[in-house]
Amino acid sequence: MADGGASARSLPEDWPAHPDPILALNRMGTFDWDLDTGLFHMDAQAHQVFDLLPEEYDGRPESLVVRVPQSEAARLDAVVARAIKDGSENYGAYFRIRRRDGTPRWTHTQGYIRRDDTGRPRRVVGIVRDATEELADSEARSVRAAQDQAFRRQTNVVQVVSAALAHARTVRDVIDVLKDTRGIRRLGATSLVMGLVEAGRIRVVAEAPVGSFVPVGSQVNRIDEPYPMSEVVRTLVPRFIESPEEFAEGYPILWPHLVDLHITSAAYLPLIAQARPIGAMGLLYSDRRGFSTEERAVLVALGSSIAQSLQRAMLYEQEKDLAQGLQQAMLPRTIPSVRGADIAVRYRAATVGGTRGRDIGGDWYDLIPLPGGRVGAVIGDVQGHDTHAAAVMGQLRIVLRAYAAEGHTPATVMARASVFLHELDTDRFATCLYAEADLSTGVVQAVRAGHIDPLIRHSDGTCCRVPVEGGLPLGLSAEFSRLEYPVSTLELDPGHTLLLCTDGLIEQPGTDLDDGMRRLTTLVAAAPEDVRGLADRLIQLAEDRGGDDDVALLLLRRRTPEAPRAGGRLQQHVVPGDPEALTHARHMIRAAVRSWGAGDRADEVELVADELITNALMHTEGSAIVTLRALGDGDGRLRIEVEDSSSALPRRREAGEDGVSGRGLFLVEELADAWGVEARGGGKAVWCEFRLDG
């Protein structure tokens, strides 16, 4: 205790201060410390606080060391000295004393410093009291506060983990949340293990840290084996292990694998969903023993939250597997190899909610081999993203394939498919693009039902959007009796690639379709020339971008033909009053002649064919059928046939006064190497042939 030192000064007139009776009633002793003389006077109650008899105390502060340990006395002296030095009027402190029987007690003192007119400290008066019960109550309150804080922290764990699990869509997502280092810390555990029930066994699906304690060969255990996870699955009751001794005694097979982790307690929780166990989880701790009632309740709530997330993930995966199986069953199993072309197809399911989860859709592709070296390419999208959309898609794909294989023109194929969809028991419609290509000539006849335009990548790497006239989507055109689907004729030169896709490859939030087409055109131009590499690049871009729409993609690259093939055949129907049909026929003939290596005679062939078609339309009733084929007799000949329904034979006439009519057969005779007429049922076919030098 501090000692102010004795001096010759006399004691203050009012020294010692008289105790207040109220203080005595409250078991508070008083003291009066004269800093000049060093005398430290205590009243009778103060003697009781220090457990001293009056005759055992001589009035000097240092005599209190028999009750106040040296360390406590030094700390108390420092408190008083600091208060005197910094000019404080009072101070207070808790300190420990040793009673006569050696038991420790807490004591509290509060002193008031009196100074003279110059500010010099002269006297300290104050009180002392027993504070043992007070601090015991305070300690109990602190313990309760710490327990409440721990309970709130664990309750927050449930909220935080549940929030993280809310974003988990698959079982793997749930496992990743729990295995993550931060997830283990959130749970307050040192280690974690989780298993799922499968066919009467428990398969360990998560262990963190990986390989830390699951015994080799026990990744899969029977439910009746002596492991804590097996026990909680059997009983559906949590198992709380509160000490290493309890763990070692209860599970002697497992305990040796945990020794190095210094486990002090563990909680094993059954994962129950819809009143049946779907798994179990173990949380192992190295910094605690035992579990309070509140902590057990929190952990049980945590297990329930995890079980619900797991069940939701399992149901999602089952539905996803079913949907994807149906989707794959509806798409072609294999794509046939096509002579003269390189083909690549891809399908990407929609991403659900920005995750890697997949959803089913109605997008599809198909490739249909046709007679005469032709091939039909189909791309389409049924409205909706569900199993109904996939089922409608599968039926529509089969119908389109059947109509095309029957030999119908592209426009008829599309019109009949629209009628079929309209008559089907569904309210869905579909967009579609059907392109029929003759790979020997490169002529492509395309029809479009509300679908996006195709792209053509040229052999020099440039890419462009090809406008194709369109009609209403399938199903709607039949409903509104607008079944007209105009045919657009495209030229696909050797080395060129035709790209058909659904809008999932193009559309992005906040952008319109034209911007998406321009962006896709740029991407295709910069992508690999090989169709498979190009398809992979485009699908990877779609994967990176994500999106809630599926993607179907079909690429057809025309190879350089080795020579005109025997039986190579193109056919076009030309209807009276349809100027576009005549234009398409001319386009078809010009492209075919160039493709078959007779570019030097292209003008002659086109002119003769134009005359034959015009004669058929002017002098007969009904439509004309134009057929162009390469003959396989070794002479390299090209044959044009124009068939009509009239049996009247053509005859040569002199040119009229206006010089416009009467020149048709004259031109045919002069330009063609051979020509003639054949009877065809009730009508006829006028034909002509050209030798191809190349």
Tab-separated table of C-alpha atoms in Angstrom, residues 302-621:
chain	number	residue	atom	x	y	z
A	302	LEU	CA	-29.262	-27.026	-38.935
A	303	GLY	CA	-29.610	-30.706	-39.829
A	304	SER	CA	-33.222	-30.136	-40.858
A	305	SER	CA	-32.223	-27.245	-43.132
A	306	ILE	CA	-29.490	-29.316	-44.784
A	307	ALA	CA	-31.862	-32.274	-45.237
A	308	GLN	CA	-34.431	-30.072	-46.967
A	309	SER	CA	-31.767	-28.672	-49.291
A	310	LEU	CA	-30.551	-32.169	-50.120
A	311	GLN	CA	-34.044	-33.430	-50.850
A	312	ARG	CA	-34.741	-30.419	-53.070
A	313	ALA	CA	-31.464	-31.057	-54.915
A	314	MET	CA	-32.249	-34.763	-55.361
A	315	LEU	CA	-35.689	-34.026	-56.785
A	316	TYR	CA	-34.209	-31.435	-59.108
A	317	GLU	CA	-31.606	-33.881	-60.393
A	318	GLN	CA	-34.229	-36.564	-60.954
A	319	GLU	CA	-36.398	-34.153	-62.928
A	320	LYS	CA	-33.381	-32.903	-64.840
A	321	ASP	CA	-32.276	-36.425	-65.760
A	322	LEU	CA	-35.791	-37.257	-66.913
A	323	ALA	CA	-36.048	-34.058	-68.935
A	324	GLN	CA	-32.639	-34.468	-70.532
A	325	GLY	CA	-33.369	-38.108	-71.331
A	326	LEU	CA	-36.588	-37.082	-73.032
A	327	GLN	CA	-34.801	-34.274	-74.857
A	328	GLN	CA	-32.098	-36.593	-76.158
A	329	ALA	CA	-34.689	-39.178	-77.185
A	330	MET	CA	-36.491	-36.551	-79.249
A	331	LEU	CA	-33.327	-35.418	-81.064
A	332	PRO	CA	-31.702	-37.574	-83.765
A	333	ARG	CA	-29.463	-40.244	-82.286
A	334	THR	CA	-27.000	-39.975	-85.138
A	335	ILE	CA	-26.520	-37.659	-88.056
A	336	PRO	CA	-26.010	-39.505	-91.375
A	337	SER	CA	-22.851	-38.867	-93.329
A	338	VAL	CA	-23.595	-36.944	-96.511
A	339	ARG	CA	-21.463	-37.300	-99.601
A	340	GLY	CA	-20.117	-33.945	-100.644
A	341	ALA	CA	-20.634	-32.192	-97.307
A	342	ASP	CA	-19.154	-31.841	-93.828
A	343	ILE	CA	-21.836	-31.743	-91.151
A	344	ALA	CA	-21.726	-30.643	-87.513
A	345	VAL	CA	-24.654	-30.432	-85.088
A	346	ARG	CA	-24.755	-29.295	-81.480
A	347	TYR	CA	-27.373	-28.888	-78.780
A	348	ARG	CA	-27.003	-26.981	-75.512
A	349	ALA	CA	-29.708	-27.057	-72.844
A	350	ALA	CA	-30.749	-23.862	-71.128
A	351	THR	CA	-28.995	-22.731	-67.947
A	352	VAL	CA	-31.451	-22.355	-65.070
A	353	GLY	CA	-31.093	-19.364	-62.744
A	354	GLY	CA	-27.502	-18.681	-63.738
A	355	THR	CA	-26.320	-22.001	-62.484
A	356	ARG	CA	-25.072	-25.077	-64.225
A	357	GLY	CA	-28.460	-26.679	-63.840
A	358	ARG	CA	-30.152	-27.592	-67.088
A	359	ASP	CA	-33.716	-27.219	-68.305
A	360	ILE	CA	-35.538	-28.967	-71.143
A	361	GLY	CA	-36.562	-27.075	-74.259
A	362	GLY	CA	-38.157	-27.451	-77.663
A	363	ASP	CA	-35.174	-26.665	-79.915
A	364	TRP	CA	-34.171	-29.304	-82.447
A	365	TYR	CA	-32.151	-30.005	-85.563
A	366	ASP	CA	-32.362	-32.716	-88.200
A	367	LEU	CA	-30.616	-33.802	-91.377
A	368	ILE	CA	-32.664	-35.738	-93.954
A	369	PRO	CA	-31.015	-37.632	-96.864
A	370	LEU	CA	-33.091	-37.205	-100.022
A	371	PRO	CA	-32.981	-38.854	-103.477
A	372	GLY	CA	-30.721	-37.473	-106.203
A	373	GLY	CA	-27.867	-36.457	-103.928
A	374	ARG	CA	-29.958	-33.888	-102.101
A	375	VAL	CA	-30.160	-33.327	-98.361
A	376	GLY	CA	-32.708	-31.558	-96.197
A	377	ALA	CA	-31.484	-29.495	-93.210
A	378	VAL	CA	-33.975	-28.567	-90.488
A	379	ILE	CA	-33.694	-26.253	-87.501
A	380	GLY	CA	-36.639	-25.408	-85.271
A	381	ASP	CA	-37.885	-24.234	-81.906
A	382	VAL	CA	-41.165	-25.231	-80.236
A	383	GLN	CA	-42.579	-22.650	-77.858
A	384	GLY	CA	-41.885	-23.343	-74.180
A	385	HIS	CA	-39.319	-24.995	-71.908
A	386	ASP	CA	-40.942	-28.118	-70.503
A	387	THR	CA	-41.572	-31.766	-71.268
A	388	HIS	CA	-44.619	-30.848	-73.350
A	389	ALA	CA	-42.446	-28.684	-75.606
A	390	ALA	CA	-40.005	-31.581	-76.014
A	391	ALA	CA	-42.827	-34.021	-76.814
A	392	VAL	CA	-44.300	-31.692	-79.453
A	393	MET	CA	-40.839	-31.164	-80.866
A	394	GLY	CA	-40.301	-34.907	-81.260
A	395	GLN	CA	-43.572	-35.374	-83.147
A	396	LEU	CA	-42.944	-32.355	-85.354
A	397	ARG	CA	-39.455	-33.539	-86.222
A	398	ILE	CA	-40.756	-36.936	-87.331
A	399	VAL	CA	-43.531	-35.371	-89.425
A	400	LEU	CA	-41.158	-32.976	-91.198
A	401	ARG	CA	-38.813	-35.843	-91.968
A	402	ALA	CA	-41.675	-37.928	-93.385
A	403	TYR	CA	-43.037	-35.143	-95.585
A	404	ALA	CA	-39.560	-34.340	-96.935
A	405	ALA	CA	-38.795	-38.002	-97.620
A	406	GLU	CA	-42.061	-38.309	-99.591
A	407	GLY	CA	-40.582	-35.894	-102.141
A	408	HIS	CA	-42.721	-32.833	-101.429
A	409	THR	CA	-41.352	-29.426	-102.258
A	410	PRO	CA	-39.955	-27.375	-99.334
A	411	ALA	CA	-43.028	-25.112	-99.326
A	412	THR	CA	-45.355	-28.112	-99.167
A	413	VAL	CA	-43.311	-29.733	-96.412
A	414	MET	CA	-43.636	-26.610	-94.301
A	415	ALA	CA	-47.345	-26.111	-95.009
A	416	ARG	CA	-48.228	-29.702	-94.140
A	417	ALA	CA	-46.167	-29.537	-90.934
A	418	SER	CA	-48.087	-26.411	-89.924
A	419	VAL	CA	-51.420	-28.151	-90.499
A	420	PHE	CA	-50.225	-31.148	-88.468
A	421	LEU	CA	-49.210	-28.946	-85.525
A	422	HIS	CA	-52.484	-27.037	-85.673
A	423	GLU	CA	-54.459	-30.270	-85.518
A	424	LEU	CA	-52.335	-31.648	-82.711
A	425	ASP	CA	-53.780	-31.418	-79.196
A	426	THR	CA	-51.574	-28.510	-78.153
A	427	ASP	CA	-51.597	-24.743	-77.961
A	428	ARG	CA	-47.905	-24.482	-78.867
A	429	PHE	CA	-46.500	-23.046	-82.062
A	430	ALA	CA	-43.041	-23.513	-83.549
A	431	THR	CA	-40.583	-21.614	-85.670
A	432	CYS	CA	-38.685	-23.569	-88.288
A	433	LEU	CA	-36.323	-23.244	-91.233
A	434	TYR	CA	-36.090	-25.986	-93.842
A	435	ALA	CA	-33.321	-25.906	-96.443
A	436	GLU	CA	-33.093	-28.465	-99.238
A	437	ALA	CA	-29.643	-28.538	-100.792
A	438	ASP	CA	-28.341	-30.225	-103.928
A	439	LEU	CA	-24.696	-30.685	-103.100
A	440	SER	CA	-23.767	-31.428	-106.710
A	441	THR	CA	-24.873	-27.964	-107.810
A	442	GLY	CA	-24.823	-25.987	-104.587
A	443	VAL	CA	-28.418	-24.845	-105.096
A	444	VAL	CA	-30.270	-24.490	-101.787
A	445	GLN	CA	-34.009	-23.960	-101.643
A	446	ALA	CA	-35.031	-22.567	-98.271
A	447	VAL	CA	-38.363	-21.855	-96.601
A	448	ARG	CA	-38.771	-20.110	-93.281
A	449	ALA	CA	-41.638	-20.226	-90.779
A	450	GLY	CA	-41.062	-17.355	-88.366
A	451	HIS	CA	-37.472	-18.468	-87.755
A	452	ILE	CA	-34.278	-16.427	-87.921
A	453	ASP	CA	-32.358	-16.195	-91.197
A	454	PRO	CA	-29.446	-18.508	-91.964
A	455	LEU	CA	-25.836	-17.408	-92.323
A	456	ILE	CA	-23.339	-18.388	-95.010
A	457	ARG	CA	-19.636	-18.381	-94.322
A	458	HIS	CA	-17.638	-18.062	-97.516
A	459	SER	CA	-14.420	-19.894	-98.284
A	460	ASP	CA	-12.424	-16.662	-97.773
A	461	GLY	CA	-13.656	-16.461	-94.150
A	462	THR	CA	-16.209	-13.704	-94.623
A	463	CYS	CA	-19.711	-14.300	-93.330
A	464	CYS	CA	-23.080	-12.789	-94.161
A	465	ARG	CA	-26.709	-13.086	-93.203
A	466	VAL	CA	-28.858	-14.460	-96.018
A	467	PRO	CA	-32.396	-13.025	-96.093
A	468	VAL	CA	-34.987	-15.745	-96.650
A	469	GLU	CA	-38.607	-14.866	-97.277
A	470	GLY	CA	-40.769	-16.202	-94.513
A	471	GLY	CA	-44.270	-17.184	-93.491
A	472	LEU	CA	-45.977	-17.488	-90.150
A	473	PRO	CA	-44.721	-19.944	-87.503
A	474	LEU	CA	-45.927	-23.516	-87.761
A	475	GLY	CA	-49.350	-23.919	-86.245
A	476	LEU	CA	-50.247	-20.250	-86.614
A	477	SER	CA	-50.207	-20.232	-90.424
A	478	ALA	CA	-52.756	-23.061	-90.444
A	479	GLU	CA	-54.887	-21.361	-87.809
A	480	PHE	CA	-55.066	-18.152	-89.845
A	481	SER	CA	-55.283	-19.977	-93.227
A	482	ARG	CA	-52.043	-18.442	-94.457
A	483	LEU	CA	-50.126	-21.508	-95.543
A	484	GLU	CA	-48.032	-19.782	-98.204
A	485	TYR	CA	-44.326	-20.321	-97.687
A	486	PRO	CA	-42.266	-18.629	-100.434
A	487	VAL	CA	-39.139	-20.458	-101.503
A	488	SER	CA	-35.796	-18.625	-101.562
A	489	THR	CA	-32.974	-20.023	-103.670
A	490	LEU	CA	-29.438	-19.696	-102.342
A	491	GLU	CA	-26.098	-20.619	-103.835
A	492	LEU	CA	-23.684	-22.628	-101.722
A	493	ASP	CA	-20.357	-22.678	-103.527
A	494	PRO	CA	-17.671	-25.255	-102.731
A	495	GLY	CA	-16.016	-24.391	-99.411
A	496	HIS	CA	-18.998	-22.365	-98.237
A	497	THR	CA	-20.756	-23.228	-94.952
A	498	LEU	CA	-24.471	-22.913	-94.271
A	499	LEU	CA	-25.253	-22.113	-90.627
A	500	LEU	CA	-28.694	-22.742	-89.133
A	501	CYS	CA	-29.358	-22.013	-85.463
A	502	THR	CA	-32.069	-21.166	-82.958
A	503	ASP	CA	-32.423	-17.797	-81.293
A	504	GLY	CA	-30.749	-18.968	-78.065
A	505	LEU	CA	-27.406	-18.493	-79.838
A	506	ILE	CA	-28.250	-14.924	-80.754
A	507	GLU	CA	-30.516	-13.257	-78.241
A	508	GLN	CA	-29.097	-11.562	-75.164
A	509	PRO	CA	-30.863	-9.420	-72.566
A	510	GLY	CA	-30.942	-5.791	-73.609
A	511	THR	CA	-30.098	-6.374	-77.279
A	512	ASP	CA	-32.320	-6.759	-80.319
A	513	LEU	CA	-32.232	-9.541	-82.903
A	514	ASP	CA	-30.364	-7.558	-85.561
A	515	ASP	CA	-27.559	-6.737	-83.126
A	516	GLY	CA	-27.358	-10.399	-82.193
A	517	MET	CA	-27.142	-11.451	-85.848
A	518	ARG	CA	-24.363	-8.954	-86.501
A	519	ARG	CA	-22.469	-10.183	-83.461
A	520	LEU	CA	-22.871	-13.807	-84.548
A	521	THR	CA	-21.699	-12.963	-88.068
A	522	THR	CA	-18.522	-11.462	-86.643
A	523	LEU	CA	-17.920	-14.479	-84.409
A	524	VAL	CA	-18.380	-16.939	-87.255
A	525	ALA	CA	-15.958	-15.018	-89.467
A	526	ALA	CA	-13.278	-15.224	-86.751
A	527	ALA	CA	-13.902	-18.888	-85.859
A	528	PRO	CA	-12.154	-22.005	-87.265
A	529	GLU	CA	-12.995	-23.078	-90.807
A	530	ASP	CA	-13.590	-26.692	-89.838
A	531	VAL	CA	-17.293	-27.155	-89.110
A	532	ARG	CA	-16.694	-29.140	-85.931
A	533	GLY	CA	-14.281	-26.569	-84.572
A	534	LEU	CA	-16.703	-23.811	-85.562
A	535	ALA	CA	-19.598	-25.596	-83.832
A	536	ASP	CA	-17.532	-26.134	-80.683
A	537	ARG	CA	-16.509	-22.480	-80.612
A	538	LEU	CA	-20.086	-21.228	-80.939
A	539	ILE	CA	-21.465	-23.585	-78.296
A	540	GLN	CA	-18.630	-22.673	-75.916
A	541	LEU	CA	-19.490	-19.013	-76.340
A	542	ALA	CA	-23.096	-19.857	-75.516
A	543	GLU	CA	-21.908	-21.772	-72.435
A	544	ASP	CA	-19.776	-18.851	-71.258
A	545	ARG	CA	-22.625	-16.423	-71.750
A	546	GLY	CA	-25.203	-18.665	-70.047
A	547	GLY	CA	-28.816	-17.776	-70.644
A	548	ASP	CA	-32.233	-19.222	-70.034
A	549	ASP	CA	-32.822	-20.488	-73.594
A	550	ASP	CA	-31.544	-23.644	-75.217
A	551	VAL	CA	-29.517	-23.664	-78.424
A	552	ALA	CA	-29.654	-25.915	-81.473
A	553	LEU	CA	-27.039	-25.553	-84.201
A	554	LEU	CA	-26.525	-27.186	-87.614
A	555	LEU	CA	-23.570	-26.499	-89.902
A	556	LEU	CA	-23.316	-27.801	-93.472
A	557	ARG	CA	-20.120	-27.156	-95.431
A	558	ARG	CA	-20.112	-28.030	-99.112
A	559	ARG	CA	-16.995	-29.791	-100.319
A	560	THR	CA	-15.492	-29.252	-103.760
A	561	PRO	CA	-17.177	-31.787	-106.089
A	562	GLU	CA	-14.864	-34.185	-107.885
A	563	ALA	CA	-16.968	-34.306	-111.053
A	564	PRO	CA	-20.610	-34.077	-112.106
A	565	ARG	CA	-22.363	-37.108	-110.729
A	566	ALA	CA	-24.662	-39.349	-112.709
A	567	GLY	CA	-28.186	-38.880	-111.573
A	568	GLY	CA	-27.560	-35.444	-110.107
A	569	ARG	CA	-31.011	-33.925	-110.277
A	570	LEU	CA	-32.806	-30.669	-109.485
A	571	GLN	CA	-36.474	-29.958	-109.879
A	572	GLN	CA	-38.568	-26.799	-109.659
A	573	HIS	CA	-42.337	-26.242	-110.010
A	574	VAL	CA	-43.244	-23.065	-111.882
A	575	VAL	CA	-46.797	-21.791	-111.400
A	576	PRO	CA	-48.467	-19.388	-113.864
A	577	GLY	CA	-48.761	-15.892	-112.485
A	578	ASP	CA	-45.832	-16.362	-110.107
A	579	PRO	CA	-42.888	-14.339	-111.417
A	580	GLU	CA	-40.773	-15.386	-108.441
A	581	ALA	CA	-41.019	-19.038	-109.437
A	582	LEU	CA	-39.480	-18.320	-112.834
A	583	THR	CA	-36.728	-16.322	-111.167
A	584	HIS	CA	-35.997	-19.181	-108.786
A	585	ALA	CA	-35.824	-21.639	-111.686
A	586	ARG	CA	-33.318	-19.457	-113.526
A	587	HIS	CA	-31.294	-19.130	-110.348
A	588	MET	CA	-31.283	-22.910	-109.859
A	589	ILE	CA	-30.162	-23.591	-113.431
A	590	ARG	CA	-27.394	-21.005	-113.401
A	591	ALA	CA	-25.975	-22.289	-110.119
A	592	ALA	CA	-26.141	-25.925	-111.225
A	593	VAL	CA	-24.387	-25.294	-114.533
A	594	ARG	CA	-21.585	-23.407	-112.831
A	595	SER	CA	-21.235	-26.118	-110.207
A	596	TRP	CA	-21.029	-28.872	-112.818
A	597	GLY	CA	-18.127	-27.170	-114.543
A	598	ALA	CA	-20.001	-25.791	-117.559
A	599	GLY	CA	-19.748	-22.141	-116.702
A	600	ASP	CA	-18.840	-21.267	-120.323
A	601	ARG	CA	-22.263	-22.532	-121.451
A	602	ALA	CA	-24.248	-21.136	-118.512
A	603	ASP	CA	-25.831	-18.337	-120.557
A	604	GLU	CA	-26.892	-20.723	-123.354
A	605	VAL	CA	-28.389	-23.247	-120.934
A	606	GLU	CA	-30.246	-20.565	-119.014
A	607	LEU	CA	-31.619	-18.965	-122.179
A	608	VAL	CA	-32.885	-22.265	-123.616
A	609	ALA	CA	-34.461	-23.286	-120.323
A	610	ASP	CA	-36.135	-19.889	-120.052
A	611	GLU	CA	-37.668	-20.284	-123.508
A	612	LEU	CA	-38.970	-23.785	-122.772
A	613	ILE	CA	-40.523	-22.671	-119.487
A	614	THR	CA	-42.112	-19.582	-121.043
A	615	ASN	CA	-43.620	-21.651	-123.882
A	616	ALA	CA	-45.094	-24.101	-121.400
A	617	LEU	CA	-46.692	-21.354	-119.356
A	618	MET	CA	-48.019	-19.401	-122.369
A	619	HIS	CA	-49.402	-22.229	-124.494
A	620	THR	CA	-50.647	-24.717	-121.900
A	621	GLU	CA	-52.817	-24.667	-118.844
